[in-house]
Short mmCIF file of C-alpha atoms in Angstrom, two decimals:
data_model
loop_
_atom_site.label_atom_id
_atom_site.label_comp_id
_atom_site.label_asym_id
_atom_site.label_seq_id
_atom_site.Cartn_x
_atom_site.Cartn_y
_atom_site.Cartn_z
CA MET A 1 2.28 39.69 -12.44
CA PRO A 2 0.38 36.53 -12.58
CA THR A 3 2.57 33.58 -11.02
CA GLU A 4 3.38 30.54 -14.94
CA PRO A 5 1.36 27.62 -13.67
CA HIS A 6 3.03 23.98 -13.48
CA PRO A 7 1.80 21.54 -16.19
CA ALA A 8 -0.99 18.96 -14.84
CA LEU A 9 0.54 16.97 -12.05
CA VAL A 10 -0.10 13.79 -10.64
CA ALA A 11 1.07 12.54 -7.40
CA HIS A 12 1.03 8.62 -6.77
CA VAL A 13 0.26 7.37 -2.93
CA ASP A 14 1.01 3.88 -2.20
CA VAL A 15 0.60 2.01 0.97
CA ASN A 16 3.87 0.54 2.29
CA SER A 17 3.52 -3.44 2.59
CA ALA A 18 -0.47 -2.93 2.62
CA TYR A 19 -1.17 -5.54 4.55
CA ALA A 20 1.11 -6.16 6.89
CA SER A 21 0.02 -2.33 7.33
CA PHE A 22 -4.06 -2.80 7.66
CA GLU A 23 -3.53 -5.69 10.00
CA ARG A 24 -1.20 -3.29 12.19
CA VAL A 25 -3.68 -0.31 12.81
CA PHE A 26 -5.68 -2.99 15.07
CA ASP A 27 -2.73 -4.87 15.98
CA PRO A 28 0.23 -2.74 17.43
CA SER A 29 1.75 -5.81 18.70
CA LEU A 30 3.27 -6.23 14.71
CA GLU A 31 4.55 -2.96 14.69
CA GLY A 32 8.17 -3.40 13.44
CA VAL A 33 7.68 -7.41 13.88
CA PRO A 34 8.28 -9.22 10.45
CA THR A 35 4.86 -10.08 9.03
CA VAL A 36 3.54 -12.19 6.57
CA VAL A 37 -0.16 -12.60 5.52
CA LEU A 38 -1.00 -16.08 3.64
CA SER A 39 -2.97 -17.06 0.92
CA ASN A 40 -6.35 -18.92 0.57
CA ASN A 41 -6.22 -22.01 3.56
CA ASP A 42 -2.57 -20.35 4.80
CA GLY A 43 -0.91 -22.27 1.97
CA CYS A 44 1.70 -19.78 1.37
CA VAL A 45 3.25 -15.79 1.27
CA VAL A 46 0.88 -13.19 -0.33
CA ALA A 47 2.60 -10.20 1.38
CA ALA A 48 5.21 -9.33 3.56
CA SER A 49 6.14 -6.03 5.77
CA LYS A 50 9.39 -4.63 5.00
CA GLU A 51 11.14 -6.56 7.93
CA ALA A 52 10.11 -10.22 6.84
CA LYS A 53 11.39 -9.08 3.16
CA ALA A 54 14.97 -8.48 5.44
CA LEU A 55 15.03 -11.58 6.29
CA GLY A 56 14.78 -13.02 3.00
CA ILE A 57 11.64 -14.10 2.76
CA PRO A 58 9.95 -14.32 -0.52
CA LEU A 59 6.51 -13.96 -1.98
CA GLY A 60 4.98 -17.50 -2.75
CA GLU A 61 7.19 -19.25 0.09
CA PRO A 62 5.06 -21.93 1.50
CA TRP A 63 3.95 -21.29 5.19
CA PHE A 64 4.83 -25.25 6.13
CA LYS A 65 8.30 -24.25 5.74
CA LEU A 66 8.86 -20.96 7.17
CA GLN A 67 6.47 -22.14 10.06
CA PRO A 68 9.23 -23.98 12.03
CA ARG A 69 11.64 -21.21 12.26
CA ALA A 70 9.26 -18.76 12.95
CA ALA A 71 9.56 -18.45 16.61
CA MET A 72 13.37 -18.02 16.22
CA THR A 73 13.05 -15.40 13.71
CA GLY A 74 9.75 -14.14 15.44
CA LEU A 75 7.60 -14.20 12.48
CA GLN A 76 4.37 -13.75 12.68
CA ALA A 77 1.74 -14.62 9.96
CA ARG A 78 -1.65 -13.78 9.75
CA SER A 79 -4.65 -15.04 7.40
CA SER A 80 -6.11 -13.00 4.06
CA ASN A 81 -8.31 -11.17 5.74
CA TYR A 82 -9.85 -9.84 2.81
CA GLU A 83 -13.06 -8.16 4.23
CA LEU A 84 -10.81 -6.15 6.37
CA TYR A 85 -8.12 -4.95 3.84
CA GLY A 86 -11.53 -3.97 1.04
CA ASP A 87 -12.63 -1.73 4.35
CA MET A 88 -9.67 0.03 4.83
CA SER A 89 -8.77 0.31 1.32
CA ARG A 90 -11.90 2.29 0.86
CA ARG A 91 -11.33 4.78 3.87
CA VAL A 92 -7.77 5.12 2.56
CA MET A 93 -9.29 6.09 -0.44
CA GLU A 94 -12.01 8.66 0.58
CA VAL A 95 -9.66 10.30 2.95
CA LEU A 96 -7.68 11.12 -0.42
CA GLU A 97 -10.17 12.22 -2.32
CA ARG A 98 -10.51 14.99 0.22
CA PHE A 99 -7.54 16.03 -1.64
CA ALA A 100 -7.71 15.91 -5.29
CA PRO A 101 -10.18 14.25 -7.48
CA THR A 102 -8.59 10.20 -6.98
CA LEU A 103 -8.05 7.03 -9.72
CA GLN A 104 -7.80 4.42 -7.87
CA TYR A 105 -5.77 2.01 -9.21
CA SER A 106 -5.70 -1.20 -7.50
CA ILE A 107 -6.40 -2.13 -3.36
CA ASP A 108 -3.19 -0.12 -2.18
CA GLU A 109 -2.48 2.62 -4.42
CA ALA A 110 -3.89 5.57 -5.97
CA PHE A 111 -3.29 8.63 -8.46
CA LEU A 112 -4.55 12.30 -7.23
CA LEU A 113 -5.20 14.47 -10.73
CA LEU A 114 -3.98 17.56 -9.22
CA GLY A 115 -3.79 20.09 -12.54
CA PRO A 116 -1.96 22.93 -13.05
CA ARG A 117 -0.47 24.33 -10.15
CA SER A 118 1.24 27.54 -9.38
CA ALA A 119 5.21 27.64 -9.85
CA GLU A 120 5.23 28.45 -6.23
CA THR A 121 3.01 25.64 -4.45
CA ASP A 122 5.27 23.89 -2.14
CA LEU A 123 4.49 20.31 -3.53
CA ALA A 124 6.83 18.69 -1.08
CA ALA A 125 4.41 20.37 1.38
CA PHE A 126 1.14 19.18 -0.29
CA GLY A 127 2.70 15.02 -0.23
CA ARG A 128 3.55 15.61 3.51
CA GLU A 129 0.25 16.80 4.34
CA VAL A 130 -1.21 13.65 2.35
CA LYS A 131 0.83 11.21 4.30
CA ASP A 132 0.48 12.64 7.47
CA THR A 133 -3.39 12.86 7.40
CA LEU A 134 -3.53 9.34 5.98
CA ARG A 135 -1.30 8.54 8.92
CA ARG A 136 -3.46 9.82 11.84
CA LEU A 137 -7.02 9.57 10.17
CA VAL A 138 -6.62 5.79 8.79
CA GLY A 139 -3.34 4.31 10.51
CA VAL A 140 -1.39 3.24 7.59
CA PRO A 141 2.15 4.74 6.43
CA VAL A 142 2.67 5.80 2.69
CA CYS A 143 4.89 7.25 0.42
CA VAL A 144 3.70 9.97 -1.99
CA GLY A 145 5.57 10.86 -5.67
CA ILE A 146 4.48 14.28 -7.87
CA ALA A 147 5.22 14.52 -11.23
CA ARG A 148 4.02 15.25 -14.55
CA THR A 149 2.98 12.27 -15.80
CA PHE A 150 2.11 9.10 -14.54
CA THR A 151 5.14 6.80 -15.00
CA LEU A 152 7.26 9.08 -13.65
CA ALA A 153 5.34 9.97 -10.33
CA LYS A 154 5.41 6.20 -9.99
CA LEU A 155 9.18 6.34 -10.49
CA ALA A 156 9.27 9.17 -7.56
CA ASN A 157 6.92 7.20 -5.23
CA ARG A 158 9.24 3.98 -5.72
CA THR A 159 12.17 6.44 -4.54
CA ALA A 160 11.35 7.92 -1.77
CA LYS A 161 10.49 4.07 -0.27
CA LYS A 162 13.60 3.12 -1.49
CA LEU A 163 15.40 6.35 -0.23
CA PRO A 164 15.51 7.35 3.78
CA VAL A 165 16.71 11.19 2.09
CA PHE A 166 13.04 12.25 0.84
CA ASP A 167 11.24 10.86 3.76
CA GLY A 168 7.96 8.96 1.55
CA VAL A 169 7.72 12.08 -0.32
CA CYS A 170 9.08 12.49 -3.97
CA VAL A 171 8.80 15.39 -6.13
CA TRP A 172 10.40 14.46 -9.23
CA ASP A 173 10.77 17.84 -10.68
CA SER A 174 12.31 19.26 -7.70
CA THR A 175 15.57 17.05 -7.57
CA ARG A 176 18.09 17.97 -9.93
CA PRO A 177 18.60 16.93 -12.83
CA GLU A 178 21.73 15.47 -13.17
CA TRP A 179 21.19 13.32 -9.92
CA ARG A 180 17.63 11.86 -11.89
CA ASP A 181 19.88 11.24 -15.06
CA ALA A 182 22.39 9.08 -12.64
CA LEU A 183 19.80 7.57 -10.60
CA LEU A 184 17.48 6.32 -13.97
CA ALA A 185 21.37 5.15 -15.70
CA ARG A 186 21.42 2.65 -12.41
CA LEU A 187 17.51 1.32 -12.76
CA PRO A 188 17.04 -1.51 -14.31
CA VAL A 189 14.01 -1.23 -16.77
CA SER A 190 12.33 -4.00 -14.73
CA GLU A 191 11.80 -0.61 -12.44
CA VAL A 192 9.36 0.78 -14.64
CA TRP A 193 5.41 0.40 -14.93
CA SER A 194 4.46 -1.87 -16.87
CA ILE A 195 7.91 -3.24 -18.11
CA ALA A 196 7.53 -7.39 -16.96
CA SER A 197 9.99 -9.97 -17.34
CA ARG A 198 9.24 -11.01 -20.73
CA LEU A 199 9.45 -7.11 -22.28
CA GLU A 200 12.54 -6.50 -19.75
CA ARG A 201 14.08 -9.68 -22.06
CA ARG A 202 13.06 -8.18 -25.14
CA LEU A 203 14.56 -4.64 -24.21
CA ALA A 204 17.72 -5.89 -23.13
CA ALA A 205 17.42 -7.83 -26.95
CA GLN A 206 17.96 -4.31 -28.32
CA GLY A 207 20.61 -2.90 -25.91
CA ILE A 208 17.82 -1.35 -23.68
CA THR A 209 18.72 -2.40 -19.95
CA THR A 210 18.60 0.85 -18.17
CA VAL A 211 15.64 3.63 -17.35
CA ALA A 212 18.42 5.76 -18.76
CA GLN A 213 18.21 3.98 -22.01
CA LEU A 214 14.58 3.84 -22.43
CA ARG A 215 14.21 7.43 -21.56
CA ALA A 216 16.32 8.93 -24.73
CA ALA A 217 15.10 5.97 -27.36
CA ASP A 218 13.08 7.10 -30.21
CA PRO A 219 9.70 6.59 -30.19
CA VAL A 220 8.63 5.83 -33.46
CA ALA A 221 11.44 3.01 -33.18
CA ILE A 222 9.90 1.41 -30.12
CA ARG A 223 6.51 0.98 -32.13
CA ALA A 224 7.59 -0.19 -34.43
CA ARG A 225 9.67 -2.86 -32.06
CA PHE A 226 7.44 -3.18 -29.72
CA ASN A 227 3.94 -1.88 -29.24
CA VAL A 228 1.98 1.24 -28.32
CA VAL A 229 2.04 0.86 -25.12
CA VAL A 230 6.14 1.11 -25.13
CA MET A 231 5.63 3.60 -27.06
CA ARG A 232 3.66 6.10 -24.53
CA THR A 233 5.79 4.58 -21.75
CA VAL A 234 9.29 6.18 -23.14
CA LEU A 235 7.58 9.16 -24.19
CA GLU A 236 6.11 9.33 -20.28
CA LEU A 237 9.66 8.87 -19.08
CA ALA A 238 10.51 12.32 -21.16
CA GLY A 239 7.81 13.41 -18.92
CA THR A 240 4.82 14.23 -22.11
CA PRO A 241 1.86 12.54 -20.66
CA ALA A 242 0.82 10.16 -23.17
CA ILE A 243 -1.13 6.95 -21.04
CA THR A 244 -4.93 7.96 -19.88
CA LEU A 245 -6.55 5.87 -16.93
CA GLU A 246 -10.63 5.58 -17.47
CA GLU A 247 -11.51 7.49 -14.30
CA GLU A 248 -13.90 3.91 -13.69
CA ARG A 249 -13.26 1.36 -15.62
CA ILE A 250 -16.57 0.11 -17.33
CA GLY A 251 -17.36 -3.44 -17.29
CA LYS A 252 -15.29 -6.82 -17.25
CA GLU A 253 -14.48 -8.85 -19.79
CA GLN A 254 -15.11 -11.98 -17.45
CA LEU A 255 -16.01 -12.48 -13.97
CA ILE A 256 -14.56 -16.06 -11.68
CA PHE A 257 -15.23 -17.10 -9.02
CA SER A 258 -13.10 -20.31 -7.50
CA ARG A 259 -11.72 -21.37 -4.65
CA SER A 260 -9.79 -24.13 -3.10
CA PHE A 261 -11.84 -25.73 0.33
CA SER A 262 -10.22 -26.22 3.19
CA GLU A 263 -11.73 -29.50 2.97
CA PRO A 264 -12.60 -32.00 -0.01
CA VAL A 265 -16.56 -31.90 -0.90
CA THR A 266 -17.29 -35.50 -1.61
CA SER A 267 -21.69 -35.30 -2.79
CA ARG A 268 -23.43 -33.66 -4.70
CA GLU A 269 -25.27 -32.13 -2.14
CA GLY A 270 -22.51 -30.34 -0.85
CA MET A 271 -21.38 -29.37 -4.58
CA ARG A 272 -24.74 -27.77 -4.88
CA GLN A 273 -24.08 -25.46 -1.88
CA VAL A 274 -21.06 -24.54 -3.24
CA LEU A 275 -22.49 -23.38 -6.92
CA SER A 276 -25.17 -21.62 -5.02
CA VAL A 277 -23.24 -19.64 -2.95
CA TYR A 278 -21.05 -18.72 -6.24
CA GLY A 279 -24.05 -17.80 -7.89
CA GLN A 280 -25.21 -15.43 -5.84
CA GLN A 281 -21.54 -13.86 -5.53
CA ALA A 282 -21.38 -13.72 -9.00
CA ALA A 283 -24.71 -11.81 -9.39
CA ALA A 284 -24.12 -9.67 -6.91
CA ARG A 285 -20.94 -8.40 -8.39
CA LEU A 286 -22.69 -7.89 -11.67
CA VAL A 287 -25.25 -5.76 -10.09
CA ARG A 288 -21.77 -3.50 -9.10
CA HIS A 289 -20.48 -3.24 -12.30
CA HIS A 290 -23.86 -2.99 -13.89
CA GLN A 291 -23.63 -5.74 -16.51
CA LYS A 292 -25.61 -9.23 -16.85
CA ALA A 293 -23.89 -12.34 -18.74
CA LYS A 294 -24.75 -14.79 -21.46
CA LEU A 295 -22.97 -17.38 -20.94
CA LEU A 296 -21.64 -19.24 -17.67
CA THR A 297 -19.17 -21.72 -17.30
CA VAL A 298 -19.21 -24.31 -14.27
CA PHE A 299 -15.88 -26.47 -13.60
CA ALA A 300 -15.11 -28.62 -10.33
CA GLY A 301 -12.06 -31.00 -9.83
CA THR A 302 -9.83 -33.09 -7.44
CA SER A 303 -6.18 -32.67 -6.50
CA HIS A 304 -3.79 -33.49 -9.99
CA PHE A 305 -2.46 -35.61 -6.81
CA ALA A 306 -5.29 -37.56 -6.06
CA ALA A 307 -5.62 -41.83 -6.90
CA GLN A 308 -9.19 -41.11 -8.12
CA ARG A 309 -8.79 -37.37 -10.22
CA ASP A 310 -11.80 -35.84 -12.02
CA PHE A 311 -11.90 -32.29 -13.86
CA PRO A 312 -15.91 -32.63 -15.16
CA ASN A 313 -16.38 -28.88 -17.26
CA MET A 314 -19.84 -27.58 -18.30
CA LEU A 315 -20.37 -24.49 -20.78
CA VAL A 316 -24.22 -23.32 -20.09
CA PRO A 317 -25.82 -20.40 -22.54
CA LEU A 318 -28.42 -18.63 -20.78
CA ALA A 319 -31.80 -18.20 -22.31
CA ALA A 320 -31.27 -14.07 -21.71
CA PRO A 321 -28.01 -11.90 -20.48
CA THR A 322 -29.37 -11.70 -17.03
CA SER A 323 -27.75 -10.97 -13.07
CA ASP A 324 -30.61 -13.16 -11.18
CA PRO A 325 -28.70 -15.15 -8.59
CA VAL A 326 -31.34 -17.98 -8.91
CA VAL A 327 -31.19 -18.39 -12.19
CA LEU A 328 -27.03 -18.58 -12.29
CA ALA A 329 -27.17 -20.88 -9.11
CA LYS A 330 -29.87 -23.29 -11.06
CA ALA A 331 -27.37 -23.03 -14.23
CA ALA A 332 -24.09 -23.85 -12.08
CA GLY A 333 -26.27 -26.89 -10.67
CA ARG A 334 -26.36 -28.33 -14.21
CA ILE A 335 -22.66 -29.85 -13.51
CA LEU A 336 -23.85 -32.30 -10.53
CA PRO A 337 -25.01 -34.84 -12.75
CA LEU A 338 -21.75 -34.89 -14.26
CA LEU A 339 -20.17 -35.33 -10.14
CA HIS A 340 -19.44 -38.47 -8.58
CA GLU A 341 -20.74 -39.09 -5.72
CA GLY A 342 -17.26 -40.03 -2.88
CA THR A 343 -14.87 -38.53 -5.56
CA ARG A 344 -13.67 -36.14 -3.44
CA TYR A 345 -13.29 -32.62 -5.25
CA ALA A 346 -11.21 -29.81 -3.74
CA ARG A 347 -12.03 -26.88 -5.95
CA ALA A 348 -15.23 -25.49 -7.94
CA GLY A 349 -15.89 -22.21 -9.61
CA ILE A 350 -18.06 -20.46 -12.44
CA MET A 351 -16.86 -18.09 -15.16
CA LEU A 352 -18.85 -15.91 -16.48
CA THR A 353 -18.67 -14.57 -20.09
CA ASP A 354 -20.43 -12.46 -22.71
CA LEU A 355 -21.25 -10.12 -20.29
CA ARG A 356 -23.52 -6.88 -21.56
CA PRO A 357 -24.28 -4.14 -19.68
CA ALA A 358 -27.24 -3.77 -17.89
CA ASP A 359 -28.96 -0.89 -19.09
CA GLY A 360 -28.84 -2.65 -22.88
CA GLN A 361 -32.28 -3.49 -24.60
CA CYS A 362 -34.87 -4.90 -22.42
CA ALA A 363 -35.66 -8.99 -22.70
CA PHE A 364 -39.47 -9.56 -24.33
CA GLU A 365 -41.66 -10.80 -21.10
CA PRO A 366 -40.47 -14.84 -21.37
CA PHE A 367 -37.01 -13.81 -21.00
CA ARG A 368 -37.29 -11.15 -18.09
CA PHE A 369 -35.91 -12.72 -14.79
CA ARG A 370 -38.40 -12.15 -11.68
CA HIS A 371 -35.76 -12.41 -8.82
CA GLU A 372 -33.86 -9.65 -11.12
CA ASP A 373 -36.55 -7.54 -11.57
CA GLU A 374 -36.80 -7.34 -8.00
CA GLY A 375 -33.65 -6.57 -7.20
CA ILE A 376 -33.18 -9.25 -5.35
CA ALA A 377 -29.26 -9.72 -5.82
CA GLU A 378 -28.46 -6.13 -4.76
CA LEU A 379 -30.37 -6.51 -1.25
CA VAL A 380 -28.98 -9.83 -0.72
CA ASP A 381 -25.30 -8.32 -1.35
CA GLN A 382 -26.32 -5.00 0.65
CA VAL A 383 -27.33 -7.10 3.99
CA ASN A 384 -23.90 -9.59 3.93
CA ARG A 385 -21.65 -6.27 3.17
CA LYS A 386 -23.29 -4.53 6.13
CA LEU A 387 -23.82 -7.47 8.58
CA GLY A 388 -20.57 -9.54 7.39
CA GLY A 389 -20.57 -12.29 4.63
CA GLY A 390 -22.55 -15.42 5.02
CA SER A 391 -25.33 -13.36 6.86
CA VAL A 392 -28.01 -14.15 4.32
CA GLY A 393 -28.39 -16.65 1.45
CA LEU A 394 -30.56 -17.45 -0.99
CA GLY A 395 -31.83 -21.68 -0.82
CA HIS A 396 -28.92 -23.87 -0.52
CA GLY A 397 -26.58 -20.72 -0.56
CA GLY A 398 -28.08 -20.06 3.03
CA LEU A 399 -28.09 -23.29 5.22
CA ARG A 400 -26.95 -22.72 8.22
CA PRO A 401 -24.37 -24.33 9.49
CA GLY A 402 -22.26 -22.72 7.15
CA PRO A 403 -20.16 -24.60 5.09
CA GLN A 404 -17.45 -27.31 6.00
CA TRP A 405 -15.45 -26.58 2.62
CA GLN A 406 -14.82 -23.00 3.01
CA MET A 407 -11.56 -22.21 3.06
CA LYS A 408 -8.89 -22.53 6.49
CA ARG A 409 -8.12 -19.27 7.85
CA GLN A 410 -6.73 -20.50 11.48
CA LYS A 411 -4.77 -17.35 11.79
CA LEU A 412 -6.96 -14.16 10.61
CA SER A 413 -7.40 -11.56 13.03
CA PRO A 414 -10.80 -10.39 13.77
CA ARG A 415 -12.35 -8.13 11.00
CA ALA A 416 -12.53 -4.60 13.16
CA THR A 417 -14.80 -2.51 10.70
CA THR A 418 -17.17 -4.79 9.14
CA HIS A 419 -18.83 -6.70 11.98
CA TRP A 420 -20.53 -5.82 14.81
CA ASP A 421 -18.88 -9.02 17.00
CA GLU A 422 -15.48 -8.15 15.97
CA LEU A 423 -15.32 -4.32 16.65
CA ALA A 424 -12.11 -3.45 17.45
CA LEU A 425 -12.39 -2.30 21.27
CA VAL A 426 -11.30 0.63 23.13
CA LYS A 427 -10.99 0.65 27.17
CA ALA A 428 -10.03 3.46 29.19
CA GLY A 429 -6.45 3.19 30.70
#
């Protein structure tokens, strides 16, 4: 007699303390040591290991406040190594694809679409295999939650992470119903995926403060008082799939490239280099997303505490939708006459809006862009991704030596997987 299948199942896989875990792969001395990762210019904490969290270090804490007592507590800090983290994330997703179709949700988490499985399938063993394989092949620890819906899978993952008894893998339907009910009655609604603090306060005004109360709410009444997203969350908590994630987000509404400088830019020529670099980065991103932009906004600004403050900005309509790096860099440069020589600009950026599919209607010949047709943005991007950011650039964006305004990363670990001269070395004993 054929075995009755489970309903379609979802597994949620999340890298534990992702940035710290990525750092530990190539620096084992950080294992078990409280570790924080800092924001641009080594400003404040953006990620923390569980050991650092146990010290009471909150996200957003300025590093200058933590540094005086770092030696006493054993706290280690690293600059944000985005190239390393991005590449390690890619490796994690490649391994997950071996197990099931994968929907990457962020740099450190993904959903596996397991589909119907035989009721005799050992789901806990499957979760342990995923967990052990990632630890062996990539070197990072993960937790796995398996359930019938995306929302319950996220909740199962959080349970696996918080309760040692699960050893990093929680199959939601394999737990006792009375235990699940007791757990949900204790958890605040803020533990649920997509319930932010503002929504939490609105739910509390309706007498809904726990996950169990949200699960028991009338979906129709919830939709009338809130919106369809919250209604779908209620259905998902009850075990009814109601949320669909796009396998690939097709296009974005806007792209922004903006950074605070490690050193102020005080000349138009310096700012020309900044905007040229941003224009080329924006062009590469557009090409990756198969998009073109019709509007460009460019802005710059001093510190809000500077004695001489200035915040120029300009909207530049483009002749036709484009991803041409030269056109974007020149358009951004139109703000240069508005800048004042000697003013200490602390930040600049460009924003691209009115984005359109790259395969849309072709422009007439006078509105075509030569560098776009020749694929220059894609070529420059490929070289930089293979040989390291800043290896090649166009015009002012390719000048050497590199710009002095680049963000300060004094605690940067080696980019061990993306730069030849920083590759990890294995020495024979």
